[in-house]
PDB file of C-alpha atoms in Angstrom:
ATOM      1  CA  UNK A  25     105.277 114.135  75.285  1.00  0.00           C
ATOM      2  CA  UNK A  26     101.086 115.198  74.281  1.00  0.00           C
ATOM      3  CA  UNK A  27      98.493 113.425  76.523  1.00  0.00           C
ATOM      4  CA  UNK A  28      97.554 110.140  75.097  1.00  0.00           C
ATOM      5  CA  UNK A  29      94.958 109.779  72.528  1.00  0.00           C
ATOM      6  CA  UNK A  30      93.484 106.962  73.593  1.00  0.00           C
ATOM      7  CA  UNK A  31      91.440 108.423  76.373  1.00  0.00           C
ATOM      8  CA  UNK A  32      87.691 108.509  76.296  1.00  0.00           C
ATOM      9  CA  UNK A  33      87.909 112.331  76.241  1.00  0.00           C
ATOM     10  CA  UNK A  34      90.645 112.980  73.758  1.00  0.00           C
ATOM     11  CA  UNK A  35      88.960 110.289  71.425  1.00  0.00           C
ATOM     12  CA  UNK A  36      85.649 112.294  71.455  1.00  0.00           C
ATOM     13  CA  UNK A  37      87.353 115.505  71.187  1.00  0.00           C
ATOM     14  CA  UNK A  38      89.212 114.602  67.980  1.00  0.00           C
ATOM     15  CA  UNK A  39      85.777 112.705  66.456  1.00  0.00           C
ATOM     16  CA  UNK A  40      83.908 115.585  67.366  1.00  0.00           C
ATOM     17  CA  UNK A  41      86.726 118.179  65.509  1.00  0.00           C
ATOM     18  CA  UNK A  42      86.843 116.450  62.214  1.00  0.00           C
ATOM     19  CA  UNK A  43      82.993 115.616  62.351  1.00  0.00           C
ATOM     20  CA  UNK A  44      84.262 111.744  62.064  1.00  0.00           C
ATOM     21  CA  UNK A  45      81.266 109.036  61.623  1.00  0.00           C
ATOM     22  CA  UNK A  46      82.355 105.390  62.083  1.00  0.00           C
ATOM     23  CA  UNK A  47      81.882 103.168  58.939  1.00  0.00           C
ATOM     24  CA  UNK A  48      80.209  99.819  59.693  1.00  0.00           C
ATOM     25  CA  UNK A  49      81.716  98.631  56.027  1.00  0.00           C
ATOM     26  CA  UNK A  50      85.369  98.757  57.551  1.00  0.00           C
ATOM     27  CA  UNK A  51      84.981  97.430  60.528  1.00  0.00           C
ATOM     28  CA  UNK A  52      86.103 100.332  62.657  1.00  0.00           C
ATOM     29  CA  UNK A  53      86.288 100.247  66.502  1.00  0.00           C
ATOM     30  CA  UNK A  54      88.812 102.567  68.270  1.00  0.00           C
ATOM     31  CA  UNK A  55      90.484 101.714  71.639  1.00  0.00           C
ATOM     32  CA  UNK A  56      89.900 104.084  74.257  1.00  0.00           C
ATOM     33  CA  UNK A  57      92.510 102.392  76.990  1.00  0.00           C
ATOM     34  CA  UNK A  58      95.886 103.734  76.967  1.00  0.00           C
ATOM     35  CA  UNK A  59      97.165 100.716  79.077  1.00  0.00           C
ATOM     36  CA  UNK A  60      95.803  97.954  77.145  1.00  0.00           C
ATOM     37  CA  UNK A  61      97.400  99.278  74.077  1.00  0.00           C
ATOM     38  CA  UNK A  62     100.978  99.910  76.433  1.00  0.00           C
ATOM     39  CA  UNK A  63     100.613  95.842  76.520  1.00  0.00           C
ATOM     40  CA  UNK A  64     100.140  95.052  73.259  1.00  0.00           C
ATOM     41  CA  UNK A  65     103.127  96.928  72.437  1.00  0.00           C
ATOM     42  CA  UNK A  66     104.747  95.248  75.066  1.00  0.00           C
ATOM     43  CA  UNK A  67     103.751  91.901  73.457  1.00  0.00           C
ATOM     44  CA  UNK A  68     105.592  92.768  70.503  1.00  0.00           C
ATOM     45  CA  UNK A  69     109.330  93.217  72.617  1.00  0.00           C
ATOM     46  CA  UNK A  70     109.831  96.211  70.262  1.00  0.00           C
ATOM     47  CA  UNK A  71     113.717  98.057  70.681  1.00  0.00           C
ATOM     48  CA  UNK A  72     114.712 101.583  69.553  1.00  0.00           C
ATOM     49  CA  UNK A  73     115.779  99.787  66.454  1.00  0.00           C
ATOM     50  CA  UNK A  74     112.945  97.840  65.638  1.00  0.00           C
ATOM     51  CA  UNK A  75     110.231  98.677  62.594  1.00  0.00           C
ATOM     52  CA  UNK A  76     106.597  98.437  63.423  1.00  0.00           C
ATOM     53  CA  UNK A  77     103.397  98.140  60.815  1.00  0.00           C
ATOM     54  CA  UNK A  78     100.164  98.719  61.448  1.00  0.00           C
ATOM     55  CA  UNK A  79      97.237  98.005  59.849  1.00  0.00           C
ATOM     56  CA  UNK A  80      94.111 100.423  60.278  1.00  0.00           C
ATOM     57  CA  UNK A  81      95.661 102.807  62.460  1.00  0.00           C
ATOM     58  CA  UNK A  82      92.183 105.152  63.057  1.00  0.00           C
ATOM     59  CA  UNK A  83      92.872 107.974  64.946  1.00  0.00           C
ATOM     60  CA  UNK A  84      96.313 106.955  66.042  1.00  0.00           C
ATOM     61  CA  UNK A  85      95.964 105.414  69.670  1.00  0.00           C
ATOM     62  CA  UNK A  86      97.912 102.507  69.160  1.00  0.00           C
ATOM     63  CA  UNK A  87     100.370 104.116  66.573  1.00  0.00           C
ATOM     64  CA  UNK A  88     101.683 106.469  69.240  1.00  0.00           C
ATOM     65  CA  UNK A  89     102.486 104.086  71.756  1.00  0.00           C
ATOM     66  CA  UNK A  90     104.297 101.918  68.521  1.00  0.00           C
ATOM     67  CA  UNK A  91     106.340 105.350  67.940  1.00  0.00           C
ATOM     68  CA  UNK A  92     107.387 105.984  71.106  1.00  0.00           C
ATOM     69  CA  UNK A  93     108.413 102.230  71.013  1.00  0.00           C
ATOM     70  CA  UNK A  94     110.502 101.840  67.967  1.00  0.00           C
ATOM     71  CA  UNK A  95     112.793 103.331  65.407  1.00  0.00           C
ATOM     72  CA  UNK A  96     109.971 103.502  62.363  1.00  0.00           C
ATOM     73  CA  UNK A  97     106.099 102.918  62.773  1.00  0.00           C
ATOM     74  CA  UNK A  98     104.478 102.903  59.300  1.00  0.00           C
ATOM     75  CA  UNK A  99     100.816 102.372  58.648  1.00  0.00           C
ATOM     76  CA  UNK A 100      98.518 101.172  56.489  1.00  0.00           C
ATOM     77  CA  UNK A 101      94.937 103.204  56.182  1.00  0.00           C
ATOM     78  CA  UNK A 102      92.346 102.356  54.071  1.00  0.00           C
ATOM     79  CA  UNK A 103      90.042 105.218  55.121  1.00  0.00           C
ATOM     80  CA  UNK A 104      90.637 108.606  53.157  1.00  0.00           C
ATOM     81  CA  UNK A 105      88.690 110.586  55.694  1.00  0.00           C
ATOM     82  CA  UNK A 106      91.221 109.454  58.573  1.00  0.00           C
ATOM     83  CA  UNK A 107      94.482 110.857  56.840  1.00  0.00           C
ATOM     84  CA  UNK A 108      94.042 114.103  58.038  1.00  0.00           C
ATOM     85  CA  UNK A 109      93.187 113.376  61.317  1.00  0.00           C
ATOM     86  CA  UNK A 110      96.330 110.961  61.577  1.00  0.00           C
ATOM     87  CA  UNK A 111      98.682 114.005  60.140  1.00  0.00           C
ATOM     88  CA  UNK A 112      97.600 115.883  63.079  1.00  0.00           C
ATOM     89  CA  UNK A 113      97.237 113.529  66.033  1.00  0.00           C
ATOM     90  CA  UNK A 114     100.881 112.111  65.182  1.00  0.00           C
ATOM     91  CA  UNK A 115     102.382 115.302  64.129  1.00  0.00           C
ATOM     92  CA  UNK A 116     104.574 114.815  67.341  1.00  0.00           C
ATOM     93  CA  UNK A 117     106.224 111.736  66.087  1.00  0.00           C
ATOM     94  CA  UNK A 118     108.619 112.162  62.961  1.00  0.00           C
ATOM     95  CA  UNK A 119     109.168 108.369  62.480  1.00  0.00           C
ATOM     96  CA  UNK A 120     105.881 107.558  61.499  1.00  0.00           C
ATOM     97  CA  UNK A 121     104.799 107.345  57.814  1.00  0.00           C
ATOM     98  CA  UNK A 122     100.882 106.490  56.926  1.00  0.00           C
ATOM     99  CA  UNK A 123     100.574 105.055  53.597  1.00  0.00           C
ATOM    100  CA  UNK A 124      96.990 105.333  52.417  1.00  0.00           C
ATOM    101  CA  UNK A 125      96.838 101.939  50.737  1.00  0.00           C
ATOM    102  CA  UNK A 126      94.365  98.467  51.473  1.00  0.00           C
ATOM    103  CA  UNK A 127      97.093  96.532  52.803  1.00  0.00           C
ATOM    104  CA  UNK A 128      95.477  93.409  51.031  1.00  0.00           C
ATOM    105  CA  UNK A 129      96.149  95.315  47.567  1.00  0.00           C
ATOM    106  CA  UNK A 130      99.595  96.202  48.599  1.00  0.00           C
ATOM    107  CA  UNK A 131     102.971  95.138  47.850  1.00  0.00           C
ATOM    108  CA  UNK A 132     104.249  94.654  51.725  1.00  0.00           C
ATOM    109  CA  UNK A 133     107.839  93.283  50.340  1.00  0.00           C
ATOM    110  CA  UNK A 134     107.924  96.218  48.552  1.00  0.00           C
ATOM    111  CA  UNK A 135     107.129  99.027  51.162  1.00  0.00           C
ATOM    112  CA  UNK A 136     109.435  97.052  53.750  1.00  0.00           C
ATOM    113  CA  UNK A 137     112.143  97.542  51.442  1.00  0.00           C
ATOM    114  CA  UNK A 138     111.717 100.931  50.780  1.00  0.00           C
ATOM    115  CA  UNK A 139     110.528 102.064  54.243  1.00  0.00           C
ATOM    116  CA  UNK A 140     112.574  99.884  56.517  1.00  0.00           C
ATOM    117  CA  UNK A 141     116.354  99.865  55.039  1.00  0.00           C
ATOM    118  CA  UNK A 142     118.740  99.044  57.954  1.00  0.00           C
ATOM    119  CA  UNK A 143     116.184  97.621  60.069  1.00  0.00           C
ATOM    120  CA  UNK A 144     116.375  94.249  60.550  1.00  0.00           C
ATOM    121  CA  UNK A 145     113.608  93.483  63.305  1.00  0.00           C
ATOM    122  CA  UNK A 146     110.369  94.211  61.949  1.00  0.00           C
ATOM    123  CA  UNK A 147     107.078  93.502  63.779  1.00  0.00           C
ATOM    124  CA  UNK A 148     103.838  93.732  62.470  1.00  0.00           C
ATOM    125  CA  UNK A 149     101.109  95.005  65.617  1.00  0.00           C
ATOM    126  CA  UNK A 150      97.561  95.901  65.095  1.00  0.00           C
ATOM    127  CA  UNK A 151      94.073  96.191  66.026  1.00  0.00           C
ATOM    128  CA  UNK A 152      93.029  94.315  62.957  1.00  0.00           C
ATOM    129  CA  UNK A 153      89.307  95.369  61.253  1.00  0.00           C
ATOM    130  CA  UNK A 154      87.090  92.131  62.261  1.00  0.00           C
ATOM    131  CA  UNK A 155      85.638  91.191  58.964  1.00  0.00           C
ATOM    132  CA  UNK A 156      89.367  90.459  57.130  1.00  0.00           C
ATOM    133  CA  UNK A 157      91.350  89.582  60.040  1.00  0.00           C
ATOM    134  CA  UNK A 158      91.796  85.931  58.655  1.00  0.00           C
ATOM    135  CA  UNK A 159      92.667  86.827  54.674  1.00  0.00           C
ATOM    136  CA  UNK A 160      95.145  89.811  55.980  1.00  0.00           C
ATOM    137  CA  UNK A 161      97.078  87.174  58.322  1.00  0.00           C
ATOM    138  CA  UNK A 162      97.133  84.855  55.738  1.00  0.00           C
ATOM    139  CA  UNK A 163      98.635  87.184  53.255  1.00  0.00           C
ATOM    140  CA  UNK A 164     101.299  88.469  56.004  1.00  0.00           C
ATOM    141  CA  UNK A 165     102.681  84.579  56.479  1.00  0.00           C
ATOM    142  CA  UNK A 166     101.820  83.402  52.588  1.00  0.00           C
ATOM    143  CA  UNK A 167     104.536  86.068  51.354  1.00  0.00           C
ATOM    144  CA  UNK A 168     106.995  84.974  53.051  1.00  0.00           C
ATOM    145  CA  UNK A 169     107.509  89.046  54.445  1.00  0.00           C
ATOM    146  CA  UNK A 170     111.068  89.315  56.674  1.00  0.00           C
ATOM    147  CA  UNK A 171     109.064  90.106  60.290  1.00  0.00           C
ATOM    148  CA  UNK A 172     110.032  88.808  63.528  1.00  0.00           C
ATOM    149  CA  UNK A 173     106.213  88.201  64.363  1.00  0.00           C
ATOM    150  CA  UNK A 174     102.288  89.399  64.166  1.00  0.00           C
ATOM    151  CA  UNK A 175     100.801  91.010  67.611  1.00  0.00           C
ATOM    152  CA  UNK A 176      97.433  91.740  66.631  1.00  0.00           C
ATOM    153  CA  UNK A 177      93.959  91.973  68.265  1.00  0.00           C
ATOM    154  CA  UNK A 178      90.693  90.439  66.861  1.00  0.00           C
ATOM    155  CA  UNK A 179      87.574  88.755  67.754  1.00  0.00           C
ATOM    156  CA  UNK A 180      88.262  86.555  70.547  1.00  0.00           C
ATOM    157  CA  UNK A 181      86.258  83.502  68.634  1.00  0.00           C
ATOM    158  CA  UNK A 182      89.379  83.918  65.604  1.00  0.00           C
ATOM    159  CA  UNK A 183      91.761  84.010  68.113  1.00  0.00           C
ATOM    160  CA  UNK A 184      90.799  80.818  69.848  1.00  0.00           C
ATOM    161  CA  UNK A 185      90.425  79.001  66.178  1.00  0.00           C
ATOM    162  CA  UNK A 186      94.034  79.987  65.404  1.00  0.00           C
ATOM    163  CA  UNK A 187      95.637  78.923  68.738  1.00  0.00           C
ATOM    164  CA  UNK A 188      93.586  75.709  69.042  1.00  0.00           C
ATOM    165  CA  UNK A 189      95.118  72.539  69.601  1.00  0.00           C
ATOM    166  CA  UNK A 190      94.060  69.413  67.972  1.00  0.00           C
ATOM    167  CA  UNK A 191      91.502  67.457  69.635  1.00  0.00           C
ATOM    168  CA  UNK A 192      89.518  70.762  70.371  1.00  0.00           C
ATOM    169  CA  UNK A 193      86.320  72.103  68.768  1.00  0.00           C
ATOM    170  CA  UNK A 194      88.346  75.360  67.756  1.00  0.00           C
ATOM    171  CA  UNK A 195      90.919  73.478  65.995  1.00  0.00           C
ATOM    172  CA  UNK A 196      90.750  73.684  62.232  1.00  0.00           C
ATOM    173  CA  UNK A 197      92.186  74.384  58.952  1.00  0.00           C
ATOM    174  CA  UNK A 198      93.194  77.894  59.788  1.00  0.00           C
ATOM    175  CA  UNK A 199      94.683  76.845  63.355  1.00  0.00           C
ATOM    176  CA  UNK A 200      97.058  74.684  60.840  1.00  0.00           C
ATOM    177  CA  UNK A 201      97.657  77.112  58.317  1.00  0.00           C
ATOM    178  CA  UNK A 202      98.761  79.529  60.945  1.00  0.00           C
ATOM    179  CA  UNK A 203     100.532  77.493  62.887  1.00  0.00           C
ATOM    180  CA  UNK A 204     102.552  75.566  60.062  1.00  0.00           C
ATOM    181  CA  UNK A 205     103.911  79.302  59.437  1.00  0.00           C
ATOM    182  CA  UNK A 206     104.375  80.229  63.140  1.00  0.00           C
ATOM    183  CA  UNK A 207     103.862  79.602  67.034  1.00  0.00           C
ATOM    184  CA  UNK A 208     100.611  80.980  68.228  1.00  0.00           C
ATOM    185  CA  UNK A 209      99.445  82.189  71.453  1.00  0.00           C
ATOM    186  CA  UNK A 210      96.431  84.235  72.815  1.00  0.00           C
ATOM    187  CA  UNK A 211      98.032  86.450  75.309  1.00  0.00           C
ATOM    188  CA  UNK A 212      95.401  88.758  76.580  1.00  0.00           C
ATOM    189  CA  UNK A 213      91.655  88.955  76.295  1.00  0.00           C
ATOM    190  CA  UNK A 214      90.371  92.318  75.905  1.00  0.00           C
ATOM    191  CA  UNK A 215      86.486  93.208  77.079  1.00  0.00           C
ATOM    192  CA  UNK A 216      84.219  95.029  74.275  1.00  0.00           C
ATOM    193  CA  UNK A 217      83.918  98.291  76.883  1.00  0.00           C
ATOM    194  CA  UNK A 218      87.159  99.786  75.935  1.00  0.00           C
ATOM    195  CA  UNK A 219      86.042 100.526  72.415  1.00  0.00           C
ATOM    196  CA  UNK A 220      84.428 103.394  70.479  1.00  0.00           C
ATOM    197  CA  UNK A 221      81.584 102.458  69.175  1.00  0.00           C
ATOM    198  CA  UNK A 222      81.584  99.055  71.357  1.00  0.00           C
ATOM    199  CA  UNK A 223      81.602  96.006  69.343  1.00  0.00           C
ATOM    200  CA  UNK A 224      79.015  92.885  69.959  1.00  0.00           C
ATOM    201  CA  UNK A 225      81.778  90.434  70.916  1.00  0.00           C
ATOM    202  CA  UNK A 226      85.020  90.317  73.407  1.00  0.00           C
ATOM    203  CA  UNK A 227      88.391  90.952  71.669  1.00  0.00           C
ATOM    204  CA  UNK A 228      91.785  89.262  72.176  1.00  0.00           C
ATOM    205  CA  UNK A 229      95.441  89.738  71.445  1.00  0.00           C
ATOM    206  CA  UNK A 230      97.162  86.949  70.086  1.00  0.00           C
ATOM    207  CA  UNK A 231     101.116  86.777  69.321  1.00  0.00           C
ATOM    208  CA  UNK A 232     102.079  84.873  66.202  1.00  0.00           C
ATOM    209  CA  UNK A 233     106.100  84.186  66.112  1.00  0.00           C
ATOM    210  CA  UNK A 234     107.482  83.200  63.085  1.00  0.00           C
ATOM    211  CA  UNK A 235     109.171  79.858  63.043  1.00  0.00           C
ATOM    212  CA  UNK A 236     112.664  79.687  61.436  1.00  0.00           C
ATOM    213  CA  UNK A 237     111.860  76.370  59.705  1.00  0.00           C
ATOM    214  CA  UNK A 238     108.071  75.116  58.929  1.00  0.00           C
ATOM    215  CA  UNK A 239     106.310  72.933  61.619  1.00  0.00           C
ATOM    216  CA  UNK A 240     106.782  70.320  59.428  1.00  0.00           C
ATOM    217  CA  UNK A 241     108.555  69.876  55.807  1.00  0.00           C
ATOM    218  CA  UNK A 242     106.251  68.676  53.165  1.00  0.00           C
ATOM    219  CA  UNK A 243     106.565  67.831  49.305  1.00  0.00           C
ATOM    220  CA  UNK A 244     104.220  70.338  48.458  1.00  0.00           C
ATOM    221  CA  UNK A 245     102.682  73.363  50.537  1.00  0.00           C
ATOM    222  CA  UNK A 246      99.838  73.957  48.104  1.00  0.00           C
ATOM    223  CA  UNK A 247      98.885  70.610  48.606  1.00  0.00           C
ATOM    224  CA  UNK A 248      99.051  70.174  52.301  1.00  0.00           C
ATOM    225  CA  UNK A 249      96.717  72.951  52.402  1.00  0.00           C
ATOM    226  CA  UNK A 250      94.252  71.515  49.734  1.00  0.00           C
ATOM    227  CA  UNK A 251      94.811  68.065  52.385  1.00  0.00           C
ATOM    228  CA  UNK A 252      93.967  70.051  55.475  1.00  0.00           C
ATOM    229  CA  UNK A 253      91.209  72.238  54.089  1.00  0.00           C
ATOM    230  CA  UNK A 254      89.096  69.092  52.257  1.00  0.00           C
ATOM    231  CA  UNK A 255      89.657  67.083  55.817  1.00  0.00           C
ATOM    232  CA  UNK A 256      87.485  69.937  57.894  1.00  0.00           C
ATOM    233  CA  UNK A 257      85.172  70.716  55.150  1.00  0.00           C
ATOM    234  CA  UNK A 258      82.257  68.680  57.186  1.00  0.00           C
ATOM    235  CA  UNK A 259      83.292  68.373  60.588  1.00  0.00           C
ATOM    236  CA  UNK A 260      81.332  65.314  61.253  1.00  0.00           C
ATOM    237  CA  UNK A 261      82.451  63.676  58.652  1.00  0.00           C
ATOM    238  CA  UNK A 262      85.226  60.950  58.840  1.00  0.00           C
ATOM    239  CA  UNK A 263      88.526  61.652  57.141  1.00  0.00           C
ATOM    240  CA  UNK A 264      87.700  59.117  54.834  1.00  0.00           C
ATOM    241  CA  UNK A 265      84.634  60.549  53.415  1.00  0.00           C
ATOM    242  CA  UNK A 266      85.950  64.167  53.835  1.00  0.00           C
ATOM    243  CA  UNK A 267      88.941  63.681  51.580  1.00  0.00           C
ATOM    244  CA  UNK A 268      87.163  61.324  48.997  1.00  0.00           C
ATOM    245  CA  UNK A 269      84.402  64.396  48.491  1.00  0.00           C
ATOM    246  CA  UNK A 270      87.086  67.345  48.665  1.00  0.00           C
ATOM    247  CA  UNK A 271      89.734  66.415  46.737  1.00  0.00           C
ATOM    248  CA  UNK A 272      89.597  66.645  43.041  1.00  0.00           C
ATOM    249  CA  UNK A 273      88.779  63.244  42.073  1.00  0.00           C
ATOM    250  CA  UNK A 274      88.464  61.795  45.280  1.00  0.00           C
ATOM    251  CA  UNK A 275      85.600  59.579  44.513  1.00  0.00           C
ATOM    252  CA  UNK A 276      87.507  58.040  41.799  1.00  0.00           C
ATOM    253  CA  UNK A 277      90.419  57.501  43.808  1.00  0.00           C
ATOM    254  CA  UNK A 278      89.107  56.156  47.317  1.00  0.00           C
ATOM    255  CA  UNK A 279      91.514  53.297  47.166  1.00  0.00           C
ATOM    256  CA  UNK A 280      94.309  55.436  46.817  1.00  0.00           C
ATOM    257  CA  UNK A 281      92.828  57.904  49.869  1.00  0.00           C
ATOM    258  CA  UNK A 282      92.892  54.254  51.634  1.00  0.00           C
ATOM    259  CA  UNK A 283      96.378  53.318  50.717  1.00  0.00           C
ATOM    260  CA  UNK A 284      97.565  56.404  51.542  1.00  0.00           C
ATOM    261  CA  UNK A 285      95.719  56.637  54.967  1.00  0.00           C
ATOM    262  CA  UNK A 286      97.009  52.962  55.840  1.00  0.00           C
ATOM    263  CA  UNK A 287     100.653  54.342  54.747  1.00  0.00           C
ATOM    264  CA  UNK A 288     100.839  57.292  57.579  1.00  0.00           C
ATOM    265  CA  UNK A 289      98.911  54.960  59.954  1.00  0.00           C
ATOM    266  CA  UNK A 290      95.780  57.000  60.415  1.00  0.00           C
ATOM    267  CA  UNK A 291      92.630  55.325  60.641  1.00  0.00           C
ATOM    268  CA  UNK A 292      90.076  56.295  58.127  1.00  0.00           C
ATOM    269  CA  UNK A 293      87.316  56.526  60.642  1.00  0.00           C
ATOM    270  CA  UNK A 294      89.033  59.263  62.481  1.00  0.00           C
ATOM    271  CA  UNK A 295      88.048  63.075  62.008  1.00  0.00           C
ATOM    272  CA  UNK A 296      89.914  65.883  60.979  1.00  0.00           C
ATOM    273  CA  UNK A 297      90.129  67.238  64.394  1.00  0.00           C
ATOM    274  CA  UNK A 298      91.787  64.688  65.932  1.00  0.00           C
ATOM    275  CA  UNK A 299      94.919  64.931  63.666  1.00  0.00           C
ATOM    276  CA  UNK A 300      98.021  66.786  64.454  1.00  0.00           C
ATOM    277  CA  UNK A 301     100.316  68.768  62.006  1.00  0.00           C
ATOM    278  CA  UNK A 302     102.840  65.893  61.745  1.00  0.00           C
ATOM    279  CA  UNK A 303     100.039  63.368  60.756  1.00  0.00           C
ATOM    280  CA  UNK A 304      98.691  66.290  58.261  1.00  0.00           C
ATOM    281  CA  UNK A 305     101.943  66.306  56.682  1.00  0.00           C
ATOM    282  CA  UNK A 306     102.436  62.437  56.792  1.00  0.00           C
ATOM    283  CA  UNK A 307      99.098  62.188  54.845  1.00  0.00           C
ATOM    284  CA  UNK A 308      99.354  64.792  52.628  1.00  0.00           C
ATOM    285  CA  UNK A 309     102.981  63.685  51.167  1.00  0.00           C
ATOM    286  CA  UNK A 310     101.378  59.841  50.860  1.00  0.00           C
ATOM    287  CA  UNK A 311      98.701  61.873  49.456  1.00  0.00           C
ATOM    288  CA  UNK A 312     100.719  63.723  46.672  1.00  0.00           C
ATOM    289  CA  UNK A 313     101.746  60.805  44.494  1.00  0.00           C
ATOM    290  CA  UNK A 314      98.403  59.956  43.427  1.00  0.00           C
ATOM    291  CA  UNK A 315      96.974  63.369  42.973  1.00  0.00           C
ATOM    292  CA  UNK A 316      99.407  64.956  41.025  1.00  0.00           C
TER     293      UNK A 316
END
């Protein structure tokens, strides 16, 4: 097999050959450590019957490893300048397709139906651009795509927030939103030295495994997320204060909010970060009747 793309020498040669310059606005940081790429792929637990979706393939370093480990890999690339490079670097892999599209605007479900017919095991594996990490993850989860899960590299700080447990400083509405759909774990810390150009922060790899059933059953998903967001609006404020100022007509419905907190067995003086997913589920169901 051709020597790996993700070595400092090969990466530099590819970039020089095409006169490629990094666009800061696209959050482009390419990995130049083959061992780390292989580890990332191993966390996805792919077989030769699996499909892989990648977002932001860059010059194809991770794509190459996915192609070797999966039946088919489809990568979304937003930067037109990278298309000829990818055509070149990925030419040894007939099981790869690159789609020139912004994944946030793409109909990913349609792409899955068209590209992965007959493939039942599907994982998203990506080194995500840091500036759009959260919107991409939430899109993939909220659209209820037929994927087993997501393994992605992102800013360590965001990974900490996603996998955080109740009662910790990192726990917030993002932790709840992701953990509602998946089991989240940080599986690896990645130093900034293995990227070109080097980012300012360390990265982490998280694995999100889709839950068969949601973490909690709630009457209305959108309202549940509205309640969790409101609960963290100002972290130093109590739950009661955040809900009265953060829910529609909350100030007029203070008594109803107090009644819902009492019915849920939750003290109004608690702060959002102390509540478990189950407690938020109970609370949102109690509040739901008053806010319809």
